[in-house]
Short mmCIF file of C-alpha atoms in Angstrom, two decimals:
data_model
loop_
_atom_site.label_atom_id
_atom_site.label_comp_id
_atom_site.label_asym_id
_atom_site.label_seq_id
_atom_site.Cartn_x
_atom_site.Cartn_y
_atom_site.Cartn_z
CA PRO A 10 57.02 -107.33 183.82
CA ARG A 11 56.38 -109.68 186.93
CA GLN A 12 53.69 -107.63 188.05
CA GLU A 13 51.40 -108.02 185.08
CA LYS A 14 51.05 -111.99 185.95
CA LYS A 15 47.37 -113.27 186.24
CA GLN A 16 45.60 -112.35 189.68
CA MET A 17 46.66 -115.84 191.37
CA ASP A 18 50.01 -115.48 190.95
CA THR A 19 52.28 -113.62 193.63
CA ILE A 20 53.73 -110.07 193.00
CA VAL A 21 57.42 -109.33 194.42
CA THR A 22 57.83 -105.72 195.13
CA PRO A 23 59.91 -103.39 197.66
CA GLY A 24 57.65 -101.78 199.96
CA LEU A 25 57.98 -99.36 203.09
CA VAL A 26 55.60 -100.11 206.11
CA LEU A 27 53.63 -97.16 206.75
CA LYS A 28 51.09 -98.37 209.22
CA GLU A 29 50.80 -101.67 211.36
CA THR A 30 47.69 -102.82 213.04
CA ARG A 31 47.47 -105.70 215.22
CA TYR A 32 44.35 -107.92 215.12
CA LYS A 33 43.77 -111.61 216.54
CA GLU A 34 46.56 -112.89 218.29
CA SER A 35 49.70 -112.60 216.00
CA ASP A 36 48.43 -111.25 213.26
CA ARG A 37 48.84 -107.92 211.62
CA ILE A 38 47.47 -105.53 208.61
CA ILE A 39 50.46 -103.54 207.42
CA THR A 40 49.79 -100.22 205.21
CA LEU A 41 52.63 -100.40 202.40
CA LEU A 42 53.96 -97.81 200.39
CA THR A 43 55.33 -99.33 197.03
CA PRO A 44 56.81 -98.16 193.68
CA GLY A 45 54.09 -99.83 191.25
CA LEU A 46 51.06 -100.39 193.38
CA GLY A 47 51.17 -97.37 195.14
CA VAL A 48 49.57 -97.60 198.75
CA ILE A 49 48.16 -100.83 199.74
CA SER A 50 46.86 -102.97 202.74
CA ALA A 51 48.25 -106.30 203.59
CA SER A 52 47.58 -109.11 205.90
CA ALA A 53 50.70 -110.60 207.71
CA GLN A 54 49.44 -113.62 208.89
CA SER A 55 51.09 -114.90 212.23
CA SER A 56 53.73 -112.10 211.91
CA LEU A 57 53.64 -110.86 215.49
CA ARG A 58 55.08 -114.26 216.43
CA LEU A 59 58.73 -114.12 217.20
CA LYS A 60 59.86 -117.33 215.37
CA SER A 61 57.61 -116.03 212.24
CA LYS A 62 59.98 -115.05 209.34
CA LEU A 63 57.73 -112.07 208.62
CA PHE A 64 58.17 -110.85 212.40
CA SER A 65 60.81 -108.15 211.61
CA ALA A 66 60.35 -107.21 207.89
CA CYS A 67 56.57 -105.90 208.74
CA GLY A 68 57.49 -103.84 211.22
CA LEU A 69 56.59 -100.13 211.21
CA PHE A 70 59.22 -98.03 208.95
CA CYS A 71 60.77 -101.23 207.73
CA TYR A 72 61.79 -101.18 203.97
CA SER A 73 61.38 -104.69 202.88
CA GLU A 74 60.76 -106.98 199.79
CA PHE A 75 57.38 -108.11 199.77
CA THR A 76 55.96 -111.56 198.08
CA LEU A 77 52.16 -110.40 198.18
CA VAL A 78 49.42 -112.78 196.85
CA PRO A 79 46.37 -110.58 195.60
CA GLY A 80 42.95 -111.16 197.33
CA ARG A 81 39.61 -109.80 197.05
CA ASN A 82 40.20 -106.82 199.81
CA MET A 83 43.79 -106.66 200.34
CA TYR A 84 47.20 -108.29 199.54
CA THR A 85 48.30 -111.16 201.64
CA VAL A 86 52.11 -111.35 202.59
CA ARG A 87 53.72 -114.74 201.53
CA GLU A 88 57.24 -113.90 202.09
CA ALA A 89 59.18 -110.62 203.26
CA GLU A 90 62.86 -109.69 203.66
CA VAL A 91 64.35 -106.64 205.34
CA LYS A 92 66.14 -104.45 203.30
CA ASN A 93 66.39 -101.39 205.63
CA VAL A 94 65.35 -100.75 209.00
CA PHE A 95 65.26 -97.16 210.31
CA HIS A 96 66.17 -97.90 213.95
CA GLY A 97 67.02 -94.33 214.67
CA ILE A 98 63.32 -92.97 214.15
CA SER A 99 61.96 -94.58 216.88
CA SER A 100 64.72 -93.12 219.46
CA SER A 101 63.16 -89.85 219.83
CA ILE A 102 59.30 -88.72 219.80
CA GLU A 103 59.91 -85.78 217.73
CA GLY A 104 61.43 -87.99 214.97
CA MET A 105 58.52 -90.54 215.23
CA SER A 106 56.08 -87.82 215.19
CA LEU A 107 57.56 -86.52 211.93
CA ALA A 108 57.60 -89.95 210.36
CA MET A 109 54.03 -90.52 211.01
CA TYR A 110 53.04 -87.27 209.62
CA MET A 111 55.21 -87.99 206.21
CA ALA A 112 53.53 -91.29 206.30
CA GLU A 113 50.32 -89.85 206.58
CA MET A 114 50.80 -87.41 204.29
CA ALA A 115 52.12 -90.18 201.66
CA MET A 116 49.05 -92.28 202.27
CA THR A 117 46.84 -89.28 201.82
CA LEU A 118 48.30 -88.21 198.42
CA SER A 119 48.52 -91.92 197.61
CA PRO A 120 51.02 -91.60 195.00
CA THR A 121 51.32 -94.45 192.31
CA GLY A 122 54.35 -95.55 190.14
CA GLN A 123 56.63 -92.74 191.05
CA GLU A 124 60.16 -93.54 191.97
CA ALA A 125 61.36 -90.27 192.60
CA GLN A 126 58.79 -90.09 195.96
CA ARG A 127 59.66 -93.31 196.94
CA GLU A 128 63.73 -92.03 197.19
CA LEU A 129 62.44 -88.70 198.71
CA ARG A 130 60.75 -90.78 201.68
CA LEU A 131 63.58 -93.03 202.00
CA ASN A 132 65.91 -90.23 202.37
CA SER A 133 63.95 -88.41 204.77
CA LEU A 134 63.59 -91.47 206.73
CA TYR A 135 67.35 -92.11 206.62
CA MET A 136 67.86 -88.27 207.59
CA ILE A 137 65.47 -88.77 210.51
CA SER A 138 66.84 -91.84 211.59
CA GLU A 139 70.49 -90.77 211.54
CA HIS A 140 69.98 -87.70 213.26
CA ARG A 141 71.96 -85.86 210.90
CA THR A 142 70.29 -82.66 210.18
CA ASP A 143 67.51 -80.70 211.88
CA LEU A 144 64.05 -81.96 211.82
CA ARG A 145 62.45 -78.61 210.67
CA VAL A 146 64.56 -79.22 207.54
CA ILE A 147 63.54 -82.68 206.92
CA LYS A 148 59.77 -81.43 206.95
CA ALA A 149 60.19 -78.35 204.90
CA VAL A 150 62.19 -80.49 202.26
CA PHE A 151 59.42 -83.48 202.36
CA GLU A 152 56.38 -80.98 202.26
CA LEU A 153 57.56 -79.00 199.23
CA ARG A 154 58.99 -81.79 197.06
CA THR A 155 56.15 -84.26 197.79
CA MET A 156 53.90 -81.29 196.49
CA SER A 157 55.95 -80.68 193.52
CA GLU A 158 56.11 -84.10 192.41
CA CYS A 159 52.20 -84.39 192.90
CA GLY A 160 51.51 -81.74 190.73
CA PHE A 161 51.63 -79.00 192.77
CA MET A 162 54.95 -77.21 192.05
CA PRO A 163 54.49 -73.69 193.07
CA GLN A 164 55.89 -70.59 190.40
CA ILE A 165 59.20 -69.87 192.18
CA VAL A 166 61.45 -68.52 189.13
CA CYS A 167 60.14 -65.19 189.59
CA CYS A 168 57.56 -62.33 190.79
CA ARG A 169 54.53 -63.10 188.82
CA ASP A 170 53.56 -59.33 187.97
CA CYS A 171 56.90 -57.72 187.45
CA SER A 172 59.25 -60.83 186.64
CA ALA A 173 61.89 -59.85 189.40
CA TYR A 174 63.99 -62.64 190.29
CA ASP A 175 65.90 -61.51 193.26
CA GLY A 176 65.01 -59.48 196.27
CA ALA A 177 65.36 -58.94 200.17
CA ALA A 178 61.86 -60.49 200.75
CA PHE A 179 58.94 -62.26 198.56
CA TYR A 180 55.46 -63.49 199.36
CA LEU A 181 54.61 -67.00 198.51
CA ASP A 182 50.93 -67.42 197.97
CA VAL A 183 50.18 -70.99 199.06
CA GLN A 184 46.70 -71.07 197.60
CA GLU A 185 47.67 -69.98 194.09
CA GLY A 186 51.39 -71.08 194.10
CA HIS A 187 52.77 -67.77 192.84
CA LEU A 188 55.30 -65.45 193.97
CA LEU A 189 55.25 -61.65 194.53
CA CYS A 190 58.30 -59.42 194.89
CA ALA A 191 58.15 -57.36 198.03
CA ASP A 192 56.75 -54.08 196.00
CA CYS A 193 53.96 -56.30 194.20
CA ALA A 194 53.14 -57.37 197.54
CA ALA A 195 52.80 -54.27 198.98
CA LYS A 196 50.83 -53.36 196.01
CA ALA A 197 48.38 -56.39 196.33
CA GLY A 198 48.15 -55.76 200.32
CA LYS A 199 50.13 -58.82 201.39
CA THR A 200 52.63 -59.24 203.64
CA CYS A 201 56.01 -61.20 202.50
CA ASN A 202 56.53 -64.28 204.06
CA LEU A 203 60.15 -65.21 202.37
CA ASP A 204 63.39 -63.76 203.00
CA GLN A 205 66.23 -64.09 200.46
CA GLY A 206 67.56 -67.33 202.26
CA ALA A 207 64.34 -68.80 202.51
CA LEU A 208 63.72 -68.19 198.58
CA TYR A 209 66.81 -69.81 197.92
CA ALA A 210 66.02 -72.91 199.98
CA LEU A 211 62.57 -72.97 198.56
CA ARG A 212 64.17 -72.91 194.76
CA HIS A 213 66.59 -75.62 195.78
CA ILE A 214 64.05 -78.01 197.42
CA CYS A 215 61.80 -77.59 194.22
CA LEU A 216 64.39 -78.06 191.27
CA VAL A 217 67.68 -79.95 192.41
CA ASP A 218 67.90 -83.69 191.38
CA ASP A 219 67.11 -86.00 194.32
CA LYS A 220 70.79 -86.87 195.33
CA LYS A 221 71.28 -82.81 196.29
CA ILE A 222 68.14 -82.29 197.86
CA PHE A 223 69.01 -81.78 201.57
CA ALA A 224 72.63 -80.20 200.35
CA PHE A 225 71.52 -76.48 201.24
CA LYS A 226 72.56 -74.44 204.29
CA ILE A 227 70.01 -72.12 205.73
CA SER A 228 70.14 -69.43 208.59
CA VAL A 229 67.49 -70.10 211.97
CA GLY A 230 65.50 -67.04 210.59
CA SER A 231 65.18 -68.48 207.38
CA LEU A 232 64.50 -71.68 208.34
CA GLU A 233 61.46 -70.40 210.62
CA LYS A 234 59.75 -68.61 207.07
CA LEU A 235 60.70 -71.58 205.11
CA SER A 236 59.03 -74.06 207.51
CA ALA A 237 55.70 -71.88 207.95
CA VAL A 238 55.19 -71.68 204.21
CA ALA A 239 56.22 -75.14 203.43
CA GLU A 240 53.44 -76.20 205.90
CA ASN A 241 51.11 -73.87 204.64
CA TYR A 242 51.69 -75.09 201.27
CA ALA A 243 51.20 -78.78 201.87
CA LEU A 244 48.22 -78.19 204.29
CA THR A 245 46.33 -76.06 201.80
CA HIS A 246 46.80 -78.60 198.83
CA LEU A 247 45.58 -81.95 200.83
CA ASP A 248 42.21 -82.83 200.44
CA LYS A 249 41.65 -83.41 204.02
CA PRO A 250 43.38 -82.71 207.67
CA LEU A 251 46.41 -84.88 208.60
CA LYS A 252 45.39 -86.73 212.26
CA SER A 253 49.29 -86.90 212.63
CA TYR A 254 49.56 -83.09 212.51
CA ALA A 255 48.38 -81.99 215.85
CA PHE A 256 50.48 -84.31 217.60
CA LEU A 257 53.75 -83.23 215.64
CA LYS A 258 52.97 -79.64 216.36
CA SER A 259 52.85 -80.50 219.77
CA VAL A 260 56.53 -81.97 220.01
CA LEU A 261 57.96 -79.89 217.07
CA PRO A 262 56.36 -76.71 217.30
#
C-alpha cells in the first residue's frame, strides 16, 4: 500500500520509540519499532525544542504515528503525532528497566511485519505503565511469547519421551525446547524446573490468543519457576547478551 511508493515519497507508519539519542543542540536520533519496516533509526531534527511539534511524539516509549522520509543511512521524521504515551513506566526504576530490557530484546530480534508482536509489546508496556500486575509475570509473558512468535516456540504439549501430558513436575530443556516428565527427566539425569502451575502458565502464554495472554493466575512458588525458565529460554536463543539485563537483575532480582 502506502509503503511501496518511490524512494522520495514519505512513509506513514505507527512506531514505538525504543531508544532516543541526543545529538547537536536540539536534535535526536530515535530507534523505532514499526510493524512494516521492523526496527529502524530516524533523525528527528529540532525535536528537543519545547516548541517543536515533534517534541513529545519522539519521546522514549511513545507510540506515535510517524511521517518518514527515507534517506541513505536513516529515515528523517517529517511529522509525528502521539497515539499513546506510557507515562507510568518511568514512575518506577523496576518498570523502566524492564521496559528497556524488552525494548533491547525487540531490537536484537528485529522483527519485521509481525503485528502480533507489536500488540504484545504495547500490551506489556501498558501493563507496566498501569502497575496492574507483577513485573515478573509481564517479563515471563514477554520472553516466552516473543520467542514463540520469532520461531522458537518450545514443544510444550507433552513429554518428549513418553507423551505424558500431566504431572506434578516437568523439565523444560531450554536449549532444545522440549519437555520431559518427572520420570523421564530422572532417567535423563535432569532436575525438574517446572511445577504444575508453571507448566499451565507456560502453555497458556505460548498458545492462547493475544487478548487473553495476561489472563492467568499463578502462585508465588510457580511464578519463581516460570520466571527462571522463561528467562533462561529467551537468553539461550538470543545471538548476543543484552546490555540491559545486568541492570534489570540488579533492581528486579
